[in-house]
PDB file of C-alpha atoms in Angstrom:
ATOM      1  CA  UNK A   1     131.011  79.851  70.322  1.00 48.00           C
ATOM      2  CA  UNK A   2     128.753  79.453  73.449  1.00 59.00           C
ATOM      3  CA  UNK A   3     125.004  78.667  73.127  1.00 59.00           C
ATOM      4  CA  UNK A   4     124.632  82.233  73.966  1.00 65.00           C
ATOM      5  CA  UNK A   5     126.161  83.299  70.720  1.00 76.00           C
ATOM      6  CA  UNK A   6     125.106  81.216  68.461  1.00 87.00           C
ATOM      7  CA  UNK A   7     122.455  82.828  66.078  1.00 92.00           C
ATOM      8  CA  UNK A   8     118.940  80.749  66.101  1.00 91.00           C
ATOM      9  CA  UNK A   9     118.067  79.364  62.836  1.00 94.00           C
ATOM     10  CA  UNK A  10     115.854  82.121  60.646  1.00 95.00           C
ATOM     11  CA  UNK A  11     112.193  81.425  61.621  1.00 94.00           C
ATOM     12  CA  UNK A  12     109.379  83.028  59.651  1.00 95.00           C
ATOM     13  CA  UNK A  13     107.355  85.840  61.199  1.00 94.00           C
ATOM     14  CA  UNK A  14     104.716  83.858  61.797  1.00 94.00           C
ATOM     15  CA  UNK A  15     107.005  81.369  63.704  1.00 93.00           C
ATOM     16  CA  UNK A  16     107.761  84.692  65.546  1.00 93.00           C
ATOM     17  CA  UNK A  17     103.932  85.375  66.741  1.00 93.00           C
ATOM     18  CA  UNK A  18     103.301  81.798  67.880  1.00 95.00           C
ATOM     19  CA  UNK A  19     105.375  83.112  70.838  1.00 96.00           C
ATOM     20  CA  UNK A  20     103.176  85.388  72.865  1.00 97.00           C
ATOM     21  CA  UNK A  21     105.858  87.234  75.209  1.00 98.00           C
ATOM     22  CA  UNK A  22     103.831  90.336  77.404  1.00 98.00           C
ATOM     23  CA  UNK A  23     104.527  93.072  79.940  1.00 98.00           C
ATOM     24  CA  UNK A  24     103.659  92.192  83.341  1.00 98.00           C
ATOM     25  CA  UNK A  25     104.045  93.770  86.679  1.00 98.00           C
ATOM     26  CA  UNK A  26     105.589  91.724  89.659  1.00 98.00           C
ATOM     27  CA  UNK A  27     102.861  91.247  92.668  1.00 98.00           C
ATOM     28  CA  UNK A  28     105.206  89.056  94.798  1.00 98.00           C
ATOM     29  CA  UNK A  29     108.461  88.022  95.369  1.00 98.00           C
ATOM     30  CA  UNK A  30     109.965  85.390  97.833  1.00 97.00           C
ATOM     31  CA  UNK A  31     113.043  83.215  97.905  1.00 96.00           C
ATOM     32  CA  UNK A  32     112.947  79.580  96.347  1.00 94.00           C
ATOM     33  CA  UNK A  33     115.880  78.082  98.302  1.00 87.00           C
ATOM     34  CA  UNK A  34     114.142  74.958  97.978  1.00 86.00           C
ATOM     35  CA  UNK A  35     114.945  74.653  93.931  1.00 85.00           C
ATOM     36  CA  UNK A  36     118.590  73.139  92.710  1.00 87.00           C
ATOM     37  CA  UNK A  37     120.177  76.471  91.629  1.00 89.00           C
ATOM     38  CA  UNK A  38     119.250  79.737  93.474  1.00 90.00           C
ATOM     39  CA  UNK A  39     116.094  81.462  92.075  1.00 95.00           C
ATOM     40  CA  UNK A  40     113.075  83.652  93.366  1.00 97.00           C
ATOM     41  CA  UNK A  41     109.080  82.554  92.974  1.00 97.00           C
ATOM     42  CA  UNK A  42     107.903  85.489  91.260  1.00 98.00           C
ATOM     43  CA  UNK A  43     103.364  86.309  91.063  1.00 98.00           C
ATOM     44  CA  UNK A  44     103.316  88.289  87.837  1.00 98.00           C
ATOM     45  CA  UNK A  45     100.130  90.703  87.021  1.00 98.00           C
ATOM     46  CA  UNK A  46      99.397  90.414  83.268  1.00 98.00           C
ATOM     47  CA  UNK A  47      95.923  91.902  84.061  1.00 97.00           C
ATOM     48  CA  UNK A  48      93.179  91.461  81.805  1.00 93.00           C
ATOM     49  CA  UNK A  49      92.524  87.533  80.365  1.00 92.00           C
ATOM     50  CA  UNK A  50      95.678  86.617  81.536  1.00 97.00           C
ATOM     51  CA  UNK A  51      95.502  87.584  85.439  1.00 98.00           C
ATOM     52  CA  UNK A  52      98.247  86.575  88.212  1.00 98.00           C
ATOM     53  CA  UNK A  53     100.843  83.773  86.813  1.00 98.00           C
ATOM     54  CA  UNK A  54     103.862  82.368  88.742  1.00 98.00           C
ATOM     55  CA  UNK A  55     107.045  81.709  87.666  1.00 98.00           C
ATOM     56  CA  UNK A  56     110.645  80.752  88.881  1.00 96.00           C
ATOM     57  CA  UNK A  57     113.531  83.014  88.036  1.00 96.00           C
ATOM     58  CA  UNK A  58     117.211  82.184  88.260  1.00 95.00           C
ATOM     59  CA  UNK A  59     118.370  86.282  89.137  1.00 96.00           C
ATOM     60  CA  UNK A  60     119.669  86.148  92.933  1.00 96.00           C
ATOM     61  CA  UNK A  61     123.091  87.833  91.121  1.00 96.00           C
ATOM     62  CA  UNK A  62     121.432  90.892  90.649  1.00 97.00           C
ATOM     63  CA  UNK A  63     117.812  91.266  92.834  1.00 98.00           C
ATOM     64  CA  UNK A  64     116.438  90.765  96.392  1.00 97.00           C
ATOM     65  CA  UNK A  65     112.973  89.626  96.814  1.00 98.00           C
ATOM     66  CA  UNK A  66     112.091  92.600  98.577  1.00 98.00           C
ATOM     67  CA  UNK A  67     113.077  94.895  95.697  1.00 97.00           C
ATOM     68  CA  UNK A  68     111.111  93.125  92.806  1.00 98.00           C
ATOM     69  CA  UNK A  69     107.344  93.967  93.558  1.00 98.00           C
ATOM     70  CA  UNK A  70     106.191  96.772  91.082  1.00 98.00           C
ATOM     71  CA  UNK A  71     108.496  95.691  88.763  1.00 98.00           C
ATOM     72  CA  UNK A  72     107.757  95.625  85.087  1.00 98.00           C
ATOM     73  CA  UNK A  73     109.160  92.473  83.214  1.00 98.00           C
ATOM     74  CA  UNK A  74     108.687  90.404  79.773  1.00 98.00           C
ATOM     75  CA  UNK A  75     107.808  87.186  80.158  1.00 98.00           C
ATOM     76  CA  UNK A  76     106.277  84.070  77.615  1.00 98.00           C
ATOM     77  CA  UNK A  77     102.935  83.167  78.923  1.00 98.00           C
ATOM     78  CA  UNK A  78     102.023  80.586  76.399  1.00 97.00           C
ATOM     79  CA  UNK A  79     104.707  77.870  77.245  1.00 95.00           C
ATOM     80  CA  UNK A  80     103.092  74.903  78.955  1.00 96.00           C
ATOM     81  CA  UNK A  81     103.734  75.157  82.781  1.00 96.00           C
ATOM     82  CA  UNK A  82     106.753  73.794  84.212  1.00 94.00           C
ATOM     83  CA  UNK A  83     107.367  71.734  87.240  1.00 93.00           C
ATOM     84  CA  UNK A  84     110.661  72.978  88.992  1.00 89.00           C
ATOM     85  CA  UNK A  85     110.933  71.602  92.122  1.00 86.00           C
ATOM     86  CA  UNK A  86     107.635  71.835  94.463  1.00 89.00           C
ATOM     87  CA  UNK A  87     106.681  74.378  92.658  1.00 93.00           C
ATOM     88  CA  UNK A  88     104.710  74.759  89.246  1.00 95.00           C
ATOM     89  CA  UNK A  89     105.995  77.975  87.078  1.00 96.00           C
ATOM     90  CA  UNK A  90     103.401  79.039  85.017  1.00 98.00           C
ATOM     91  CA  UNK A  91     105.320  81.851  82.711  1.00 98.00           C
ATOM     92  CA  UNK A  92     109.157  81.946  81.810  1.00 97.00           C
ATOM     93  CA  UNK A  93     110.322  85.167  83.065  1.00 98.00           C
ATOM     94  CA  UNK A  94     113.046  86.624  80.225  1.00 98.00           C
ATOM     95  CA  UNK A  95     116.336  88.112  80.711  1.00 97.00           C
ATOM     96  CA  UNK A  96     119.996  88.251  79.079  1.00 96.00           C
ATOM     97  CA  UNK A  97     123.111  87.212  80.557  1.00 95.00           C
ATOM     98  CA  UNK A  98     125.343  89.733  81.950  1.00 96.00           C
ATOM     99  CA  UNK A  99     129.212  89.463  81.488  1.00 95.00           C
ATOM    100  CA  UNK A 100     129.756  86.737  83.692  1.00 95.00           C
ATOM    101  CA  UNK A 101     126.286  85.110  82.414  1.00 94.00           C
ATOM    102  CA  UNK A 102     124.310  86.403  85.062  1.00 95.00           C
ATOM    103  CA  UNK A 103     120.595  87.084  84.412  1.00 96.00           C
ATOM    104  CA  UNK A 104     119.608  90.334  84.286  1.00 97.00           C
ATOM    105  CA  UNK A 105     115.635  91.079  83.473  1.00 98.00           C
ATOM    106  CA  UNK A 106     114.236  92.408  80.829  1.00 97.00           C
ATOM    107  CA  UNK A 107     111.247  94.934  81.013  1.00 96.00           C
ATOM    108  CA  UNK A 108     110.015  98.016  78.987  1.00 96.00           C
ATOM    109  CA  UNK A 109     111.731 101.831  79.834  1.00 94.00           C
ATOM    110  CA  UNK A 110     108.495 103.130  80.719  1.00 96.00           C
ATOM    111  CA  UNK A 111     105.296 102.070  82.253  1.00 95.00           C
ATOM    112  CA  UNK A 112     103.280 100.176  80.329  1.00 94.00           C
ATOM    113  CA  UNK A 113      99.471  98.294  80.687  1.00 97.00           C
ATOM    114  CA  UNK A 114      99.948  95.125  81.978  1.00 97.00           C
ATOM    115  CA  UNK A 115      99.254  92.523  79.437  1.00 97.00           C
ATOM    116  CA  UNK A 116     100.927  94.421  76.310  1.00 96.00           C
ATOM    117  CA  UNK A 117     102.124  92.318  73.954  1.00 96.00           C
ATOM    118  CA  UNK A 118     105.708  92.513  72.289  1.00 95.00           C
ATOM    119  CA  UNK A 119     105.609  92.960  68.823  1.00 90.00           C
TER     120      UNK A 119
END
């Protein structure tokens, strides 16, 4: 069994809301070619108390810089920031693994007010 299929140890729910994952909208886009596996720096609008974060996302598989701003994507914006590379990542952009393990985003099916929370 790869990591990817092993099931996570049961958590309670309130394990479950110490993890605050919310809708945002991508701003900006813009190779990283600089970081050790190909990614894009991503400016995500969680509007309200949360504002612009940046963040680092492995997905060059699937999406051009160019075709990523108005974008609507989940992301966990209460992990510490990250250092990867020159650049600090602020929120981890979330996605599953295609067939070949791939990352492909994940985001709501309809538009939704930046900053909603998943629940």
């Amino acid at each position: 069994m790869t990591p990817s299929e092993e099931v996570a140890a049961t958590i309670g729910f309130d394990d479950f809301l110490k993890v605050d994952i919310r809708v945002g909208t991508i701003v900006e886009a813009e190779p990283y070619p600089e970081a050790r596996k190909p990614a894009i720096k991503l400016v995500i609008d969680f509007g309200g108390a949360i504002g612009r974060k940046k963040s680092s996302a492995q997905i060059t598989k699937h999406y051009q810089p160019e075709d990523l701003p108005g974008r609507q994507v989940l992301a966990v914006v209460n992990f510490p920031p990250r250092q990867i590379g020159k650049f600090m990542s602020e929120v981890l952009t979330l996605g599953v693994p295609d067939a070949d393990g791939e990352v492909v985003l994940i985001g709501p099916g309809h538009t939704i007010p930046e900053g909603g929370r998943l629940f």
